[in-house]
PDB file of N, CA and C in Angstrom:
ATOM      1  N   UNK A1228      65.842  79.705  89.419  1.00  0.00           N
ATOM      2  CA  UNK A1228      65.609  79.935  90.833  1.00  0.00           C
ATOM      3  C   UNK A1228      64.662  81.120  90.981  1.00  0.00           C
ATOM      4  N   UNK A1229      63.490  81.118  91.573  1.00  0.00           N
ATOM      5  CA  UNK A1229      62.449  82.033  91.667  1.00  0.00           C
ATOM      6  C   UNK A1229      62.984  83.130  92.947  1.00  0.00           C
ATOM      7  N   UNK A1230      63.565  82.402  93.718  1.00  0.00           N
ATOM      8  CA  UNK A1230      64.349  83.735  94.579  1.00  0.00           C
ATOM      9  C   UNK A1230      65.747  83.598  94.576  1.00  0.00           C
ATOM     10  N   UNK A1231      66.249  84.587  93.494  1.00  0.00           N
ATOM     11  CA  UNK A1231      67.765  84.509  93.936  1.00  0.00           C
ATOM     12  C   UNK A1231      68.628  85.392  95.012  1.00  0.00           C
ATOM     13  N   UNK A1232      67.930  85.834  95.524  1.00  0.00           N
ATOM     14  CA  UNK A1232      68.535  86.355  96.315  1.00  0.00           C
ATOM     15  C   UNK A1232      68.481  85.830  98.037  1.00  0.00           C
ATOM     16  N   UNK A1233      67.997  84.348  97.831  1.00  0.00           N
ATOM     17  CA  UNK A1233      67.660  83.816  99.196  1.00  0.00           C
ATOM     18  C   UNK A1233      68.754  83.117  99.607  1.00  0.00           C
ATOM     19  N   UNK A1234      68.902  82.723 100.498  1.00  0.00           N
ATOM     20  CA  UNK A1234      70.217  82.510 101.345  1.00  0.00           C
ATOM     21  C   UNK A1234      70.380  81.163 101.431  1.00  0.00           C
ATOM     22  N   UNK A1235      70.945  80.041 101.024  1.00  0.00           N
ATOM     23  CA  UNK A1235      70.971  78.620 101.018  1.00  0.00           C
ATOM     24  C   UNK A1235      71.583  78.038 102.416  1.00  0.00           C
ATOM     25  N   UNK A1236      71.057  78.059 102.962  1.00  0.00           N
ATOM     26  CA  UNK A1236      71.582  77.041 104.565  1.00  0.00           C
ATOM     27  C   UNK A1236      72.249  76.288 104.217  1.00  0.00           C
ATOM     28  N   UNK A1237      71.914  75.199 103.844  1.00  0.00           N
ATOM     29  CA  UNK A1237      72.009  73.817 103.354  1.00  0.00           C
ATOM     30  C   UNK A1237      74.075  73.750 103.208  1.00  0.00           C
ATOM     31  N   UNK A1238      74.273  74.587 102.200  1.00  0.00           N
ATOM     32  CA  UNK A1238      75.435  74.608 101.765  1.00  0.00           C
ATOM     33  C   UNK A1238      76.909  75.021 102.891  1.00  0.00           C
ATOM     34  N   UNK A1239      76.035  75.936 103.666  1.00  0.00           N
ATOM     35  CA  UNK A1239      76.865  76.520 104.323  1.00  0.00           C
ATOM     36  C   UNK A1239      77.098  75.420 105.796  1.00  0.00           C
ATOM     37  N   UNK A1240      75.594  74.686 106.193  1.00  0.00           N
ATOM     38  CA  UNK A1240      75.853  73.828 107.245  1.00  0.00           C
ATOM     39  C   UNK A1240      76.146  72.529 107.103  1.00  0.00           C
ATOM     40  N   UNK A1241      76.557  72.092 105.923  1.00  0.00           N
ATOM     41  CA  UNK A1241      77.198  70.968 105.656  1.00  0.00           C
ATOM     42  C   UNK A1241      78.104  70.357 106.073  1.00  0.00           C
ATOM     43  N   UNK A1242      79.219  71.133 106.185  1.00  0.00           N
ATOM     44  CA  UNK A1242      80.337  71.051 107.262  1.00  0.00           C
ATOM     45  C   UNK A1242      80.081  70.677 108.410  1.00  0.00           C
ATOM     46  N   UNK A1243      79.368  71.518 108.896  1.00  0.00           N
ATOM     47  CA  UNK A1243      78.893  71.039 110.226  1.00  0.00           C
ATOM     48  C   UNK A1243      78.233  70.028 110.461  1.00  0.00           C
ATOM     49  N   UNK A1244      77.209  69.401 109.733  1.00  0.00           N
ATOM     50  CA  UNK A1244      76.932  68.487 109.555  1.00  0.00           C
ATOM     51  C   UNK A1244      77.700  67.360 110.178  1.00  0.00           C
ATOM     52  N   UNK A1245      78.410  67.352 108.791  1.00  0.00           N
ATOM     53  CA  UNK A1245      79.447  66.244 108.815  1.00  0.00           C
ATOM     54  C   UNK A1245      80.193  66.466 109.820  1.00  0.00           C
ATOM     55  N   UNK A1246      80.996  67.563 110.730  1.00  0.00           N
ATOM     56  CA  UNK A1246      81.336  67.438 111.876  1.00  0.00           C
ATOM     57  C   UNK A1246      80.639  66.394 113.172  1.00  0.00           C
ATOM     58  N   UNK A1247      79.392  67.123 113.540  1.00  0.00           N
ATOM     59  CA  UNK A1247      78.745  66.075 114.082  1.00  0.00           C
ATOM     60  C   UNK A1247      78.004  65.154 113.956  1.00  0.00           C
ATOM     61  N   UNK A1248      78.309  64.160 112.706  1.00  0.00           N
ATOM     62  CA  UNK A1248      77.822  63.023 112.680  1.00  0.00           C
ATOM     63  C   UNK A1248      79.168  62.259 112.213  1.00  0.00           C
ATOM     64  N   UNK A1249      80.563  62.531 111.676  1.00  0.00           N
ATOM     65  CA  UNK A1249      81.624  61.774 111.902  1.00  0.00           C
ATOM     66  C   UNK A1249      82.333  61.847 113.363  1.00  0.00           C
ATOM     67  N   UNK A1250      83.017  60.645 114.234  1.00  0.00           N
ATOM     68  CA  UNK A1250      83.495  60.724 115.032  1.00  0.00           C
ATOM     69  C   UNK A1250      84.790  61.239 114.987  1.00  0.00           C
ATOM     70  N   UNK A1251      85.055  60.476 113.523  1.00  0.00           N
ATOM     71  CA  UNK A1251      86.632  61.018 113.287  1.00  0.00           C
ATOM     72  C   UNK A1251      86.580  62.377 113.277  1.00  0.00           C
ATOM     73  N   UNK A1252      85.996  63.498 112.359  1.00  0.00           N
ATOM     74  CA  UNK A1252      85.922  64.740 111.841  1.00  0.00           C
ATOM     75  C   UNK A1252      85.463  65.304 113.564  1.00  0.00           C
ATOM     76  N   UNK A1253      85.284  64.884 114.431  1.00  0.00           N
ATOM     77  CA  UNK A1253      84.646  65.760 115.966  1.00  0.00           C
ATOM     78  C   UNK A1253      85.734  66.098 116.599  1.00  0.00           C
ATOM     79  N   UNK A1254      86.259  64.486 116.240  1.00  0.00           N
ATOM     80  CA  UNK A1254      88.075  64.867 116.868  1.00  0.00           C
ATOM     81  C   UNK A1254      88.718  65.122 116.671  1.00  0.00           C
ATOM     82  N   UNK A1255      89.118  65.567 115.146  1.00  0.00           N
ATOM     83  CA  UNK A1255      89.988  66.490 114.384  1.00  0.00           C
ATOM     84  C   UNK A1255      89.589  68.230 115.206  1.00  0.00           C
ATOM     85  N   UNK A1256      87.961  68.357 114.678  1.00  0.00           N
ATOM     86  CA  UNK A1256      87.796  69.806 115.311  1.00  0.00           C
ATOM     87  C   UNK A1256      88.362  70.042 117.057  1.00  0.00           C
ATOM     88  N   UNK A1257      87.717  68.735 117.747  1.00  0.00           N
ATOM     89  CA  UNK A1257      88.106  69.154 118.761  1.00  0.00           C
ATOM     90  C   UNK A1257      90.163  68.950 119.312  1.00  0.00           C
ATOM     91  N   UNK A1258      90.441  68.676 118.522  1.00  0.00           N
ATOM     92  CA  UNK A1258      91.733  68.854 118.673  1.00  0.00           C
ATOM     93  C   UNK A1258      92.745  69.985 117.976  1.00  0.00           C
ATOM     94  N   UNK A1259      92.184  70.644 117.198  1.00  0.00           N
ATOM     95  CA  UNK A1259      91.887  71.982 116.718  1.00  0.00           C
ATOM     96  C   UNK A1259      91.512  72.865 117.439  1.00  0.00           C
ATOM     97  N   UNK A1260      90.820  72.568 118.122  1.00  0.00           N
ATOM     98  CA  UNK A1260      90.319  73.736 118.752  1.00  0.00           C
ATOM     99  C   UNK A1260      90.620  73.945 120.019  1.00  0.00           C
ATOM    100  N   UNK A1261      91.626  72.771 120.381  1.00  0.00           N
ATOM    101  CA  UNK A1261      92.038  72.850 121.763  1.00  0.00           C
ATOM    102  C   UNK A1261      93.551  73.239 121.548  1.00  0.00           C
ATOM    103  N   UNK A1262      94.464  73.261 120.102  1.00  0.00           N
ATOM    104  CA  UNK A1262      95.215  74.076 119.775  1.00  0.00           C
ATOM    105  C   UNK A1262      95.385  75.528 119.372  1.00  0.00           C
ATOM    106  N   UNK A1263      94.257  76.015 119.968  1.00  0.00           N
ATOM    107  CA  UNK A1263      94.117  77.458 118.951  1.00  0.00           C
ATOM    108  C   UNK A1263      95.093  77.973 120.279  1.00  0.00           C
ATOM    109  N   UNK A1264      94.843  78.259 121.646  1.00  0.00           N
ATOM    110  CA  UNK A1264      95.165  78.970 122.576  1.00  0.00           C
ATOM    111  C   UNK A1264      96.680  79.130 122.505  1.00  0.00           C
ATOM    112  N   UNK A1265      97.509  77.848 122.586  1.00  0.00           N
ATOM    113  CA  UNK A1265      99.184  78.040 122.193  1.00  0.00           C
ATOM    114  C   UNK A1265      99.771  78.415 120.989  1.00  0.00           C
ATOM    115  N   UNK A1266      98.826  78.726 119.871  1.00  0.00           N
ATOM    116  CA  UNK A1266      98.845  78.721 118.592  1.00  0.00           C
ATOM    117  C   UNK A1266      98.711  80.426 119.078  1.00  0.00           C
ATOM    118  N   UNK A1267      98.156  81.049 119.633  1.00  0.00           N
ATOM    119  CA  UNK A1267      97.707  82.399 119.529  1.00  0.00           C
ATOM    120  C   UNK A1267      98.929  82.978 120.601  1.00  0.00           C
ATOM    121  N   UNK A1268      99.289  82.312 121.769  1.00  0.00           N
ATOM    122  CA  UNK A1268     100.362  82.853 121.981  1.00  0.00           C
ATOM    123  C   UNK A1268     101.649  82.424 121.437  1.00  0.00           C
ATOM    124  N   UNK A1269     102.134  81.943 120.377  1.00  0.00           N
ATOM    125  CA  UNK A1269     103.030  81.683 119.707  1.00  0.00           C
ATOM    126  C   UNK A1269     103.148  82.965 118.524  1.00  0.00           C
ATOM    127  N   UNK A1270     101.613  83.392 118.328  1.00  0.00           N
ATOM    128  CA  UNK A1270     101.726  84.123 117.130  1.00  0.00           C
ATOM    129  C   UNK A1270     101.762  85.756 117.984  1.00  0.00           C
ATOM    130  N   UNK A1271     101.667  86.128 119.063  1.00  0.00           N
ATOM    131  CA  UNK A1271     101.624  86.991 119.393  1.00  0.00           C
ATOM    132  C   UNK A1271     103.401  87.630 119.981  1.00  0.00           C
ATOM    133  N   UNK A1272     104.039  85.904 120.300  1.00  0.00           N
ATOM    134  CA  UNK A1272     105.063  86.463 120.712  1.00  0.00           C
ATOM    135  C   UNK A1272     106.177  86.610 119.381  1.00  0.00           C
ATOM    136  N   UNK A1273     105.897  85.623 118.457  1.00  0.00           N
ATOM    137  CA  UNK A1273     106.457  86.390 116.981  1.00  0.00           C
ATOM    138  C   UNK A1273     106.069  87.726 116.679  1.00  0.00           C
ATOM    139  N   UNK A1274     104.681  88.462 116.813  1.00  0.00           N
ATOM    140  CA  UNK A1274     104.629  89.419 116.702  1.00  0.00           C
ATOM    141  C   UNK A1274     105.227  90.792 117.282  1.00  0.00           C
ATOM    142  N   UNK A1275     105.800  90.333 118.932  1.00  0.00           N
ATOM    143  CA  UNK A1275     106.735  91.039 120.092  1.00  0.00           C
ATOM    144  C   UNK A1275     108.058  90.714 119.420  1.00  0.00           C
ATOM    145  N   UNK A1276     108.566  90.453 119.133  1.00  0.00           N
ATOM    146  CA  UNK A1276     109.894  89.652 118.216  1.00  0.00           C
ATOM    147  C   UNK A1276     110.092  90.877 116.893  1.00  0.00           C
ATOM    148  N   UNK A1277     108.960  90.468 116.129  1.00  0.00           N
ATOM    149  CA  UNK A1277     108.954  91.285 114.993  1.00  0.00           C
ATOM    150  C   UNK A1277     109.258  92.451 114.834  1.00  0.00           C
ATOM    151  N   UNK A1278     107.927  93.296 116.001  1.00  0.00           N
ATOM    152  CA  UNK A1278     107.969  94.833 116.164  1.00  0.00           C
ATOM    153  C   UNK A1278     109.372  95.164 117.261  1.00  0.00           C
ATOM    154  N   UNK A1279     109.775  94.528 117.519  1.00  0.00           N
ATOM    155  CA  UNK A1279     111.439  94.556 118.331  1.00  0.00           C
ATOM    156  C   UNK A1279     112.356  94.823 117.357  1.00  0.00           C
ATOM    157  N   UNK A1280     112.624  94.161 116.183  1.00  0.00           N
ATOM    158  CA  UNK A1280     113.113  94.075 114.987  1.00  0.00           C
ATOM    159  C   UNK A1280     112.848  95.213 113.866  1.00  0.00           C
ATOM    160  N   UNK A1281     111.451  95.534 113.798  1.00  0.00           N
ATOM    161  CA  UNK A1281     111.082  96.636 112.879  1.00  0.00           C
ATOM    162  C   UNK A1281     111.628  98.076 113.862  1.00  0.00           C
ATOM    163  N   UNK A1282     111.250  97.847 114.801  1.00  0.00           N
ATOM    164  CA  UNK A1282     111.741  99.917 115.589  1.00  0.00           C
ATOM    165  C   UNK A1282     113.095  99.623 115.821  1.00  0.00           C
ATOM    166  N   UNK A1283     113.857  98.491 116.172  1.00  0.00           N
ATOM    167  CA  UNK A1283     114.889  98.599 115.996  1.00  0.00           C
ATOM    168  C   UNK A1283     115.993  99.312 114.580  1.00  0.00           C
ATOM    169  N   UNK A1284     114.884  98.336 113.450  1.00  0.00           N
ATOM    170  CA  UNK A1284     115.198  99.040 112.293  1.00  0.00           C
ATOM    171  C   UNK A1284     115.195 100.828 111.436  1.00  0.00           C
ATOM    172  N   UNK A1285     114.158 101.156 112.190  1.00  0.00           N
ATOM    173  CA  UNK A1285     113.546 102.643 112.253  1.00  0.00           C
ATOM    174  C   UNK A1285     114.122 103.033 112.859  1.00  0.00           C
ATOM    175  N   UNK A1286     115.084 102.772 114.011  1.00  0.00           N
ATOM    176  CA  UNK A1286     115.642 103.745 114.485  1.00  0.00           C
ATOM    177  C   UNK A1286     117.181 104.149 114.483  1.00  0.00           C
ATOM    178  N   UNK A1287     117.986 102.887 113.027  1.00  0.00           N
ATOM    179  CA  UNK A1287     118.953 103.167 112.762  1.00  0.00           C
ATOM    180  C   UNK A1287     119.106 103.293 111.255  1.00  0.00           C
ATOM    181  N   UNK A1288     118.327 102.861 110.696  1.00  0.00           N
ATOM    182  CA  UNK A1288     118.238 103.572 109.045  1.00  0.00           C
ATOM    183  C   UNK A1288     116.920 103.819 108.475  1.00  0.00           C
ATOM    184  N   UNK A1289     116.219 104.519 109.681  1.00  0.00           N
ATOM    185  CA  UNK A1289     114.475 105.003 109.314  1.00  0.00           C
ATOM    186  C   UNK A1289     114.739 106.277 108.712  1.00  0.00           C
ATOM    187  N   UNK A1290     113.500 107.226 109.040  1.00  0.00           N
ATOM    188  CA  UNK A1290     113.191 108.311 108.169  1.00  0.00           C
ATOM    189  C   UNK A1290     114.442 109.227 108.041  1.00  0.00           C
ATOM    190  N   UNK A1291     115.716 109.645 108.837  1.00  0.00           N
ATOM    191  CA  UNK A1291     116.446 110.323 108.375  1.00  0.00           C
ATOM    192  C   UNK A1291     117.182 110.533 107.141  1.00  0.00           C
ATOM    193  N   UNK A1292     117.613 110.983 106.616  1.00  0.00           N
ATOM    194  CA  UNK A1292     118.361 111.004 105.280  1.00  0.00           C
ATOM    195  C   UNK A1292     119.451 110.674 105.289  1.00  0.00           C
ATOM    196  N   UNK A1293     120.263 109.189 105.175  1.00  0.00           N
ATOM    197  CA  UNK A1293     121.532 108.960 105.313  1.00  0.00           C
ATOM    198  C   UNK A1293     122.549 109.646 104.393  1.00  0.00           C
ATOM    199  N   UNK A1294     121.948 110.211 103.212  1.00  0.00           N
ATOM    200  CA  UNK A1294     122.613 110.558 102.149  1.00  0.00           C
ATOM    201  C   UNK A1294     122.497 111.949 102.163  1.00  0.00           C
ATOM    202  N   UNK A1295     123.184 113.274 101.842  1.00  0.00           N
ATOM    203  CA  UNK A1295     122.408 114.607 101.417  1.00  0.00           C
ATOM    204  C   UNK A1295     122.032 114.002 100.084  1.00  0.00           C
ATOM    205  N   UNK A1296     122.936 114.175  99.021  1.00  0.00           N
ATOM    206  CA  UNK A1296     122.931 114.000  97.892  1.00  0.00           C
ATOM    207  C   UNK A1296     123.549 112.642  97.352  1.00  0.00           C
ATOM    208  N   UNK A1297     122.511 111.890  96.910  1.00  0.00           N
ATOM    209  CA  UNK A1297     122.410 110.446  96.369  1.00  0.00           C
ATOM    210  C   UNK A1297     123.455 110.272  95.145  1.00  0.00           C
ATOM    211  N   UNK A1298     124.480 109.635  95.694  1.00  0.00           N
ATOM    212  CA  UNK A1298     125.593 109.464  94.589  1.00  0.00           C
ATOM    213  C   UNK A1298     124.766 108.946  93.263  1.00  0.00           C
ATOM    214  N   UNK A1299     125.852 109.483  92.165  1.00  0.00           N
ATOM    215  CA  UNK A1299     125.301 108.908  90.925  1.00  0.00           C
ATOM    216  C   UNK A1299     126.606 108.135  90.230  1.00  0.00           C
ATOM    217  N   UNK A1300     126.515 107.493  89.444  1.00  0.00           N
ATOM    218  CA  UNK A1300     126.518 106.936  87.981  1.00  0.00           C
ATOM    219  C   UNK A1300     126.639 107.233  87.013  1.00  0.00           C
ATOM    220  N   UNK A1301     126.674 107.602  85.759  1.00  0.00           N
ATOM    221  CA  UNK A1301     126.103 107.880  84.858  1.00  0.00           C
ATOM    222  C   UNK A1301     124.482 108.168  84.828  1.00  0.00           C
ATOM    223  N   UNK A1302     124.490 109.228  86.049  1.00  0.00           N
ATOM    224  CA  UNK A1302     123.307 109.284  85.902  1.00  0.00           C
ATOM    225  C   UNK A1302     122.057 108.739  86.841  1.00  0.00           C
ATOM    226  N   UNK A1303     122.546 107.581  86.961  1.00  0.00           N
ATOM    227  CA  UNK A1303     121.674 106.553  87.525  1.00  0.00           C
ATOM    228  C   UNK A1303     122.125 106.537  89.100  1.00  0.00           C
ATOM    229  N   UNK A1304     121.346 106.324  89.706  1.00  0.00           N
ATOM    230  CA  UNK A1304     121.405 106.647  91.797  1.00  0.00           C
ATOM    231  C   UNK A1304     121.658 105.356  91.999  1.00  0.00           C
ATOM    232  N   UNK A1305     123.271 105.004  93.010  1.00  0.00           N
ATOM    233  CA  UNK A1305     123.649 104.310  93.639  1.00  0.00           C
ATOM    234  C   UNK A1305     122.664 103.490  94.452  1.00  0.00           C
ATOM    235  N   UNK A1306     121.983 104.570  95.398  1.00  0.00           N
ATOM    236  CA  UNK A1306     120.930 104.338  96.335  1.00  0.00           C
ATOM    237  C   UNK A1306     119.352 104.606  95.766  1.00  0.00           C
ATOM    238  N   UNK A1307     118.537 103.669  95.709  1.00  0.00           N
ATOM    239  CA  UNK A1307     117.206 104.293  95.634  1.00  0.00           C
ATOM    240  C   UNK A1307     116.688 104.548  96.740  1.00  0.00           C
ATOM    241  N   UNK A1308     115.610 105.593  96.253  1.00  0.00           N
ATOM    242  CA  UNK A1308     114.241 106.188  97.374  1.00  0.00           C
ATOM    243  C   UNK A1308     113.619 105.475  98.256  1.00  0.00           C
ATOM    244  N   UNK A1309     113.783 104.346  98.291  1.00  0.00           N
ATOM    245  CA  UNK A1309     112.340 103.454  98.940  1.00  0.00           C
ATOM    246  C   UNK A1309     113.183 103.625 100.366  1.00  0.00           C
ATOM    247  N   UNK A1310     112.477 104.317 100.804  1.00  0.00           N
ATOM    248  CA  UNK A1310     112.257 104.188 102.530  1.00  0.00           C
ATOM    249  C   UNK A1310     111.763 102.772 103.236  1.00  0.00           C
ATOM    250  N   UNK A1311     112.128 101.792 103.295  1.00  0.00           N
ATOM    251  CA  UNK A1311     111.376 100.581 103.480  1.00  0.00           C
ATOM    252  C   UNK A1311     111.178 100.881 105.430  1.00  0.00           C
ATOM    253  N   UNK A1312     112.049 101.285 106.010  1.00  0.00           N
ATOM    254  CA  UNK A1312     111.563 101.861 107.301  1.00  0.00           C
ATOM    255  C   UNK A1312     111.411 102.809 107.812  1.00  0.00           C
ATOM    256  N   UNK A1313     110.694 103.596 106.848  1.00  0.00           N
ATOM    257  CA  UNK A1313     110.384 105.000 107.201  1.00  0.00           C
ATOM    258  C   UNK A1313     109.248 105.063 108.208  1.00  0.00           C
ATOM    259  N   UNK A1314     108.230 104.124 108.162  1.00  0.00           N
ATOM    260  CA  UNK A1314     106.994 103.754 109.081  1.00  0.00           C
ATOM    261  C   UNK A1314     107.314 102.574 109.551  1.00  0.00           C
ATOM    262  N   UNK A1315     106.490 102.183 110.785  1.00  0.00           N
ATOM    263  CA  UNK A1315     106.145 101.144 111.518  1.00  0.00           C
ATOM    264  C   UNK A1315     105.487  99.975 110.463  1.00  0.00           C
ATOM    265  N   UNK A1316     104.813 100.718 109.759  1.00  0.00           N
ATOM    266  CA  UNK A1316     103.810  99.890 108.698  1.00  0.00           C
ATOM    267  C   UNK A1316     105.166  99.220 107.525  1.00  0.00           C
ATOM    268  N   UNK A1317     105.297 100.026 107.426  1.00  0.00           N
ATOM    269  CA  UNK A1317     106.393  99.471 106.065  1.00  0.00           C
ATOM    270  C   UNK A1317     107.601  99.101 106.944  1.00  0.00           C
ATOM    271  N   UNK A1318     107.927  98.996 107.758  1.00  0.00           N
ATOM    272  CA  UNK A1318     108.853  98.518 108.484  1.00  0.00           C
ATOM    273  C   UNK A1318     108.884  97.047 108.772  1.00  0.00           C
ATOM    274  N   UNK A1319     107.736  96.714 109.334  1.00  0.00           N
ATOM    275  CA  UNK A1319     106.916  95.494 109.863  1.00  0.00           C
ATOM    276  C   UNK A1319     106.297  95.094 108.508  1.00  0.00           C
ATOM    277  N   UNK A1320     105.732  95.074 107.268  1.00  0.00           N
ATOM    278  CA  UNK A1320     106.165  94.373 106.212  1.00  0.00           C
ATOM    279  C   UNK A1320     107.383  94.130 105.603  1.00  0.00           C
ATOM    280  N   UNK A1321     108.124  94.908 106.044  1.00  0.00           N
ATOM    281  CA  UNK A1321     109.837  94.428 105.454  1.00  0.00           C
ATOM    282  C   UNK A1321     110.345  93.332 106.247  1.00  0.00           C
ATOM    283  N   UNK A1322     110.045  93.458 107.848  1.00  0.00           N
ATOM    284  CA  UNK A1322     110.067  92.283 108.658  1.00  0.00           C
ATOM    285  C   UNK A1322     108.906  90.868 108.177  1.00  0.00           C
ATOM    286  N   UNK A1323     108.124  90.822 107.691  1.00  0.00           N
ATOM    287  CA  UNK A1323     107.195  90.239 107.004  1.00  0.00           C
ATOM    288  C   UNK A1323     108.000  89.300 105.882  1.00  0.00           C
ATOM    289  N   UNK A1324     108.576  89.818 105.077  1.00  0.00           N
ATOM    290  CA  UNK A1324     108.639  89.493 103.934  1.00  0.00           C
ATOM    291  C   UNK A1324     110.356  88.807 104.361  1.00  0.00           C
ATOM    292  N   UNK A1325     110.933  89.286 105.005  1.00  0.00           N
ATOM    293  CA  UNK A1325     112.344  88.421 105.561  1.00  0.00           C
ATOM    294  C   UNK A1325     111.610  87.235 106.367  1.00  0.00           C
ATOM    295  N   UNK A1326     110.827  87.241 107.371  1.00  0.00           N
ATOM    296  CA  UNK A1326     110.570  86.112 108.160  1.00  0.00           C
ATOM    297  C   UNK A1326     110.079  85.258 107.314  1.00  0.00           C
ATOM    298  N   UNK A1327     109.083  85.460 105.647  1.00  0.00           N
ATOM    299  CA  UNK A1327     108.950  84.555 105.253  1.00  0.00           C
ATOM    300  C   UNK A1327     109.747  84.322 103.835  1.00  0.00           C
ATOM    301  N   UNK A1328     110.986  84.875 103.732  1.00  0.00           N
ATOM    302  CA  UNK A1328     111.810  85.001 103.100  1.00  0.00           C
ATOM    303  C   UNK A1328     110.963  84.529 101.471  1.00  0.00           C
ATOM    304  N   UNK A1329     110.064  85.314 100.919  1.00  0.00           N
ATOM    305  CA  UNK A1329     109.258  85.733  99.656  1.00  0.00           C
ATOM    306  C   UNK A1329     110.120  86.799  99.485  1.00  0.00           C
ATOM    307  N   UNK A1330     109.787  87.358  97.915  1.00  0.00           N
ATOM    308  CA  UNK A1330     109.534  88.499  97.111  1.00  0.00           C
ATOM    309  C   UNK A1330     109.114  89.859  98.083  1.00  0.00           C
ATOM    310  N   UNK A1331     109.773  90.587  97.691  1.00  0.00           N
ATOM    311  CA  UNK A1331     109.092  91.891  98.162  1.00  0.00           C
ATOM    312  C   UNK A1331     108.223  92.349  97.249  1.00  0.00           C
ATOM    313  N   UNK A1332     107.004  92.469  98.108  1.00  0.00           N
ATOM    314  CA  UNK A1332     105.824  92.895  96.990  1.00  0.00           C
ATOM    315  C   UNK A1332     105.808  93.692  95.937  1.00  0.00           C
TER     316      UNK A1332
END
């Protein structure tokens, strides 16, 4: 290729292409695309749901220290460190990871 650094159209408007020249594929998009709007308030009111759930969580076993001193074991701590709702941020991935009931990262 004598210019590699040139930008290939071709590849990228293919899709589209084929959008408007299948009838079937016009009406897939356009029925797609006439679902985005209830699709966006569905995902916004899970998101009002969520953060209801996460400050709820923060504000009964967030940043305070439930423990002075972290019982032991032999050694080994009953309780570990991880603050999982110490923030909004890590709060709302802990809500994350229950709603899609995965692995915690």
């Amino acid at each position: 290729d004598p210019y590699p650094l040139t930008f290939r159209w071709s590849r990228w408007l293919r899709p589209v292409y084929m959008i408007l020249t299948s009838r079937e594929l016009r009406r897939w998009a356009q029925l797609i695309m006439a679902s985005i709007p209830s699709t966006v308030g569905l995902a916004v009111l899970l998101f009002v749901v969520l953060s209801i759930y996460a400050i709820i969580g923060i504000l009964i076993i967030g940043p305070k220290q439930m423990y002075e001193n972290y019982p032991t074991v032999n050694g080994e701590q009953l309780y570990n460190n991880d603050e999982n709702f110490s923030t909004y941020v890590n709060a709302m991935v802990v809500m994350y990871v229950l709603m899609t009931a995965e692995n915690y990262p």
